[in-house]
CSV table of C-alpha atoms in Angstrom, one decimal:
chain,number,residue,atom,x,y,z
Q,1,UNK,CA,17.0,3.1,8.2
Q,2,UNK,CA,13.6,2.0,8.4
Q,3,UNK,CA,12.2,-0.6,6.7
Q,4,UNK,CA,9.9,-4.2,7.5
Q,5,UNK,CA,10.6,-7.4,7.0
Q,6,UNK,CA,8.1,-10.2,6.0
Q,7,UNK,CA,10.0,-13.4,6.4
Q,8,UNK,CA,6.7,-15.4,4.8
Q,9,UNK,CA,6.5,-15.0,1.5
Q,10,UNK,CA,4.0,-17.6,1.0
Q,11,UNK,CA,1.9,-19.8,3.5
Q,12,UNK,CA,-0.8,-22.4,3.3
Q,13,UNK,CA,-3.7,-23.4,5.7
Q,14,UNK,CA,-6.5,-25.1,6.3
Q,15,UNK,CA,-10.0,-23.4,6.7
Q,16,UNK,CA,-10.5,-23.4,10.6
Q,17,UNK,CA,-6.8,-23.4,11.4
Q,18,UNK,CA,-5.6,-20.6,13.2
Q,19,UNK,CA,-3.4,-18.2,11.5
Q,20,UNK,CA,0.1,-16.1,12.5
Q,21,UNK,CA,1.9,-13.9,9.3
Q,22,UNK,CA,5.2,-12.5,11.2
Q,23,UNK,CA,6.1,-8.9,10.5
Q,24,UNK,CA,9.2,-7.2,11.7
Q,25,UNK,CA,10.6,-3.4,11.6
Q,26,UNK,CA,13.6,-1.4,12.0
Q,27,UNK,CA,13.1,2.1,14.0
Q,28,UNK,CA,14.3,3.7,16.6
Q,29,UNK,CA,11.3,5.2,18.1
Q,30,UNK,CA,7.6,4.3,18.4
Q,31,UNK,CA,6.3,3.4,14.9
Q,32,UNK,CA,3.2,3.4,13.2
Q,33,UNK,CA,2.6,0.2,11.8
Q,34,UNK,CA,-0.5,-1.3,10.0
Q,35,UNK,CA,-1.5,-4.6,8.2
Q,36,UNK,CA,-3.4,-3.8,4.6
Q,37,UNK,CA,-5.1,-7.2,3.0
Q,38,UNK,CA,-4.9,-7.1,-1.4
Q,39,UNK,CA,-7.7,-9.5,-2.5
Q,40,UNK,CA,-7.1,-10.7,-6.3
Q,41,UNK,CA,-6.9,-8.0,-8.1
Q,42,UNK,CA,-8.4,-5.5,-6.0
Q,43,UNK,CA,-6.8,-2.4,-4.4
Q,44,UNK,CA,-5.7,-2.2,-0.7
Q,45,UNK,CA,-8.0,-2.5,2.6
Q,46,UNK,CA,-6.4,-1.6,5.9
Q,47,UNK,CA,-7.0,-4.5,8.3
Q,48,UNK,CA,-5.6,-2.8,11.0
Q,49,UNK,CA,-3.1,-0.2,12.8
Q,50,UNK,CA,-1.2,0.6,16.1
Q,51,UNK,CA,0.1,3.9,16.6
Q,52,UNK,CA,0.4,3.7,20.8
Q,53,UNK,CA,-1.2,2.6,23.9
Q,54,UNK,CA,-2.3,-1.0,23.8
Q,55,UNK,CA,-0.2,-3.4,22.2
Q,56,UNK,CA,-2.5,-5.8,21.0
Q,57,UNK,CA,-5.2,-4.4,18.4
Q,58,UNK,CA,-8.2,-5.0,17.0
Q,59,UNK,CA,-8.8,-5.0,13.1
Q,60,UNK,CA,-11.7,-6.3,11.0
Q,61,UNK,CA,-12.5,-9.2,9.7
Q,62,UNK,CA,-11.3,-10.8,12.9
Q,63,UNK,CA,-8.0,-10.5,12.9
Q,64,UNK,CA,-5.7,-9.2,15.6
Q,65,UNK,CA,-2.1,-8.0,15.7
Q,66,UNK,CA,0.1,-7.3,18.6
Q,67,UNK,CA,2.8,-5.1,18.9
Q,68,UNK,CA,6.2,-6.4,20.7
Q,69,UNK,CA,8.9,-3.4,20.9
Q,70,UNK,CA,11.5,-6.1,22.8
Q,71,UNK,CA,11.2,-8.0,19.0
Q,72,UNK,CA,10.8,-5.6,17.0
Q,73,UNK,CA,7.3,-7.4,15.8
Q,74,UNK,CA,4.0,-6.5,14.9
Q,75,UNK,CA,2.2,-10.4,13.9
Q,76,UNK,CA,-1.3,-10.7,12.7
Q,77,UNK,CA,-3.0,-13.4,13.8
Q,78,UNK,CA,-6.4,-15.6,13.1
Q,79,UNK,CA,-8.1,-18.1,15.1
Q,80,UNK,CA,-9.9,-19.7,12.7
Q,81,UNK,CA,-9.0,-18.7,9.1
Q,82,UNK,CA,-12.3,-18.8,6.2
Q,83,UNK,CA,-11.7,-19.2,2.8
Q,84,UNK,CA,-12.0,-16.0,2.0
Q,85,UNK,CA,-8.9,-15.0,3.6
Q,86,UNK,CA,-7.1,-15.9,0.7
Q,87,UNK,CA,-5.5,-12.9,0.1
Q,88,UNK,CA,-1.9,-11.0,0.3
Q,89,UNK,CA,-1.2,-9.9,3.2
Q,90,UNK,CA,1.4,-6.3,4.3
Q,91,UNK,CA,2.6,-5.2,6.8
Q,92,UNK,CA,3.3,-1.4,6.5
Q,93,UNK,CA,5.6,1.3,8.2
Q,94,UNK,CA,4.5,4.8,8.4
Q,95,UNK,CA,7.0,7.3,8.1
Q,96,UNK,CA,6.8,10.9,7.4
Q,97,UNK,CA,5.0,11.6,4.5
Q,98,UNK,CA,4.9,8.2,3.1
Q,99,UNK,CA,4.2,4.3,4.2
Q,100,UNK,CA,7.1,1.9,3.4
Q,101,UNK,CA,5.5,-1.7,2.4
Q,102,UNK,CA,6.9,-4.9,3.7
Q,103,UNK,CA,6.9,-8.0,0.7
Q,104,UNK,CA,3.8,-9.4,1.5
Q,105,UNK,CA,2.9,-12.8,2.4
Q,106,UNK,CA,0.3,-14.6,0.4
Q,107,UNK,CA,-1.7,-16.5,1.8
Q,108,UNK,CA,-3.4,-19.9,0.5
Q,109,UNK,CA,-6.4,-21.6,2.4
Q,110,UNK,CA,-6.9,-24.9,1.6
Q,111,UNK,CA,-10.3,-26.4,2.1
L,1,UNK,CA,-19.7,7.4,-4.7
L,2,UNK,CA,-16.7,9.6,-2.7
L,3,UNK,CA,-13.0,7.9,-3.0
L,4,UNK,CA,-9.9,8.2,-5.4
L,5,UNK,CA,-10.8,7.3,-9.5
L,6,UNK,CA,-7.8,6.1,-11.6
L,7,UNK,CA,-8.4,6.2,-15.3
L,8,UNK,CA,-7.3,3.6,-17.2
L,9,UNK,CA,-8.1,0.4,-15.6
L,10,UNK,CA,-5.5,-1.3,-18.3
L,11,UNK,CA,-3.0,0.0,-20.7
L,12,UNK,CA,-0.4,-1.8,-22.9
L,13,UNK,CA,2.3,0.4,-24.2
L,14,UNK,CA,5.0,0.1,-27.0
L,15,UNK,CA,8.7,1.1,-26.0
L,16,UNK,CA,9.1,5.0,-26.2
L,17,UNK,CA,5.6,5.4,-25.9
L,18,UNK,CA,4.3,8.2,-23.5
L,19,UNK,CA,1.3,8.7,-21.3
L,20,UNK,CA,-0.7,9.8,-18.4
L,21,UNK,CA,-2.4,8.0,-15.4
L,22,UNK,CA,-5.1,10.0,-14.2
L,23,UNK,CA,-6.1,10.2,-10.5
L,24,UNK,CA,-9.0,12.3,-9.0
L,25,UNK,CA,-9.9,12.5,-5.5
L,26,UNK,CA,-13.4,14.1,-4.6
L,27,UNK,CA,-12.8,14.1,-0.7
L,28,UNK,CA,-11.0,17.4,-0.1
L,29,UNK,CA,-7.4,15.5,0.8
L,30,UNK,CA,-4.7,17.2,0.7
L,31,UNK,CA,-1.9,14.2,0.4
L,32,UNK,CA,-1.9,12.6,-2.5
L,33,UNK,CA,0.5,9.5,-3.5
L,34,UNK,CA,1.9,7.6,-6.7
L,35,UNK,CA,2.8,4.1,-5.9
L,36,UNK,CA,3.7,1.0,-8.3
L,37,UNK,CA,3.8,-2.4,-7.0
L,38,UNK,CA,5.7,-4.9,-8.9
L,39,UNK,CA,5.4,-8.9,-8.6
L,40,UNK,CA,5.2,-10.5,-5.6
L,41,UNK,CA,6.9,-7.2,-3.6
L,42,UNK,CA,5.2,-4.3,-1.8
L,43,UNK,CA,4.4,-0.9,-2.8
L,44,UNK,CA,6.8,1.3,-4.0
L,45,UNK,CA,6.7,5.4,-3.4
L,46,UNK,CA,7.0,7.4,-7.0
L,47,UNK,CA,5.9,10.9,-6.2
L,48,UNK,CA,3.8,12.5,-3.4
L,49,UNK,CA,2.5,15.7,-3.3
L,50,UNK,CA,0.9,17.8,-0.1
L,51,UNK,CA,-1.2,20.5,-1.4
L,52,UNK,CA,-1.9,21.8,-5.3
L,53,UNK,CA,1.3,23.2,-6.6
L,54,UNK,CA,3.6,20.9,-4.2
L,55,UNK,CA,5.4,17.7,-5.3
L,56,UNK,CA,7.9,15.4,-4.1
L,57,UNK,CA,9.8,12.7,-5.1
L,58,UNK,CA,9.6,8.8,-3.3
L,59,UNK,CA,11.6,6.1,-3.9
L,60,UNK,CA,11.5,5.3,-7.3
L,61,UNK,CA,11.0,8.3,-9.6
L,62,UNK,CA,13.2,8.1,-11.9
L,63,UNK,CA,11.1,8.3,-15.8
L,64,UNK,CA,8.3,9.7,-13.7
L,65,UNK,CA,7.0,12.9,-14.0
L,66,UNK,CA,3.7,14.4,-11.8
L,67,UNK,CA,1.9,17.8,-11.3
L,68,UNK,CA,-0.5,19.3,-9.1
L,69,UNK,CA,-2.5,21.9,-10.3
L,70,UNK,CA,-5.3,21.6,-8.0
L,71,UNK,CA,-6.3,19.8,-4.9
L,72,UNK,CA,-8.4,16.9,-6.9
L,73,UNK,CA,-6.2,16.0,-9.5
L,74,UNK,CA,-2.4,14.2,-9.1
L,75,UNK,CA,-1.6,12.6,-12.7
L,76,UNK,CA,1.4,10.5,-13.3
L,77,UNK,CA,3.5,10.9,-16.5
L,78,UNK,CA,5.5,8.6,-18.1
L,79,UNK,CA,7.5,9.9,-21.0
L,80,UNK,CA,9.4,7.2,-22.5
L,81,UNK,CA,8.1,3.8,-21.4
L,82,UNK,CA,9.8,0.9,-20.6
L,83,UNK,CA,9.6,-2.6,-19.8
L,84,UNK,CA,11.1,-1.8,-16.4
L,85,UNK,CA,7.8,0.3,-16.1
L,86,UNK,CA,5.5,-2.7,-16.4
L,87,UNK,CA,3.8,-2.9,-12.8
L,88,UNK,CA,0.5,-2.2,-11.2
L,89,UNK,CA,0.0,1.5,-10.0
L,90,UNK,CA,-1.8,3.0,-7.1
L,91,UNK,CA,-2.5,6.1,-6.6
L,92,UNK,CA,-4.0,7.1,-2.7
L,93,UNK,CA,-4.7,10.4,-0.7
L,94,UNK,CA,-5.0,11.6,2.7
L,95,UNK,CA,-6.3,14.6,4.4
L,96,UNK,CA,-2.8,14.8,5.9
L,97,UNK,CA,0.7,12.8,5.5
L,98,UNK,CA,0.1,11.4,9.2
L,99,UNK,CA,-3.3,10.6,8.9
L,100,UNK,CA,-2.5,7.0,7.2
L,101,UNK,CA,-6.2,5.5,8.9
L,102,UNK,CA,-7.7,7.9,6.9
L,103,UNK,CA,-5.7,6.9,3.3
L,104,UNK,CA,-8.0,5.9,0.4
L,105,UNK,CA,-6.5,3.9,-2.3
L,106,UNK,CA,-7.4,3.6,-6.1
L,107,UNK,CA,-8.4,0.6,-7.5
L,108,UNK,CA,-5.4,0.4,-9.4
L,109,UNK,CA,-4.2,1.2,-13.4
L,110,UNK,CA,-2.2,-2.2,-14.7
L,111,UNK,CA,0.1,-1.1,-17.2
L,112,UNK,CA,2.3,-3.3,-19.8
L,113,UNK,CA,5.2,-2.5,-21.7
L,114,UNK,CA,6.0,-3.9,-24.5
């Protein structure tokens, strides 16, 4: 079945320290995966997506993610996290006429 | 400006209550998507629908109902609320199911049961 895993359900950093929320998925074939940020009681931004070809993408808001088929992974990542990243953080599947959300991870940026 | 509009913002509800969660889209999509998200998980498929007059059920349906009578418009009826009901619901739409870079998402409609 297909599905993602968050294993961080919270995490805490300090502004200017890098930053690595883990996302892992179960699927046979190439998926379509995508990180959305939900600020405080907003709705849903995508950050970023991979569908093929390079495994490590771009998103906005500098943050990158990088696809690993041999794990299974697809972890955002930070170099230098702003207070403003205080958000929650999924990571998303998408399947055929639908996206299947991970648990989120919420993130906490400490000054 | 162009996006998805839910209507209300807020709701509390008494037990048995009914009612509707509007949802317009003004950008020609034809996907359109009910979602709830409940504390501290991810978002949860209700209904879907691909084109006016075409609905389908997600993963949590049950004392949902929807329509889609024309290509702006997917409302999301509840007919007996609950307190299992209480959550935060999304509505979102898409040109097509595939094109998820191109998915707009409501602002959200936060609804109590009490």
């Amino acid at each position: 079945a297909q599905s993602v895993t968050q294993p961080d359900i919270h995490i805490t950093v300090s502004e200017g320290a890098s930053l690595e929320l883990r996302c892992n998925y179960s699927y046979g074939a190439t998926p379509y995966l995508f990180w959305y940020v939900q600020s405080p009681g907003q709705g849903l931004q995508l950050l970023l997506k991979y569908f093929s070809g390079d495994t490590l993408v771009q998103g906005i808001k500098g943050f990158e993610a990088e696809f690993k088929r041999s794990q299974s992974s697809f972890n955002l990542r930070k170099p230098s996290v702003h207070w403003s990243d205080a958000a929650e953080y999924f990571c998303v599947f998408g399947a055929t006429n639908k996206l299947i959300f991970g648990t989120g991870t919420l993130l906490a940026v400490q000054p | 400006n162009a996006g998805v509009t839910q209507t209300p913002k807020f709701r509390i509800l008494k037990i048995g209550q009914s009612m509707t969660l509007q949802c317009t889209q003004d950008m020609n999509h034809n996907y359109m998507y009910w979602y709830r998200q409940d504390p501290g998980m991810g978002l949860k498929l209700i209904y879907y629908s691909v084109g006016a007059g075409i609905t389908d059920k997600g993963e949590v349906p049950n004392g949902y109902n929807v329509s889609r009578s024309t290509t702006e418009d997917f409302p999301l009826r509840l007919e007996l609320a609950a307190p299992s009901q209480t959550s935060v619901y999304f509505c979102a739409s898409s040109p097509l199911g595939g094109e998820y870079e191109k998915l707009f998402f409501g602002s959200g409609t936060q609804l109590s049961v009490l």
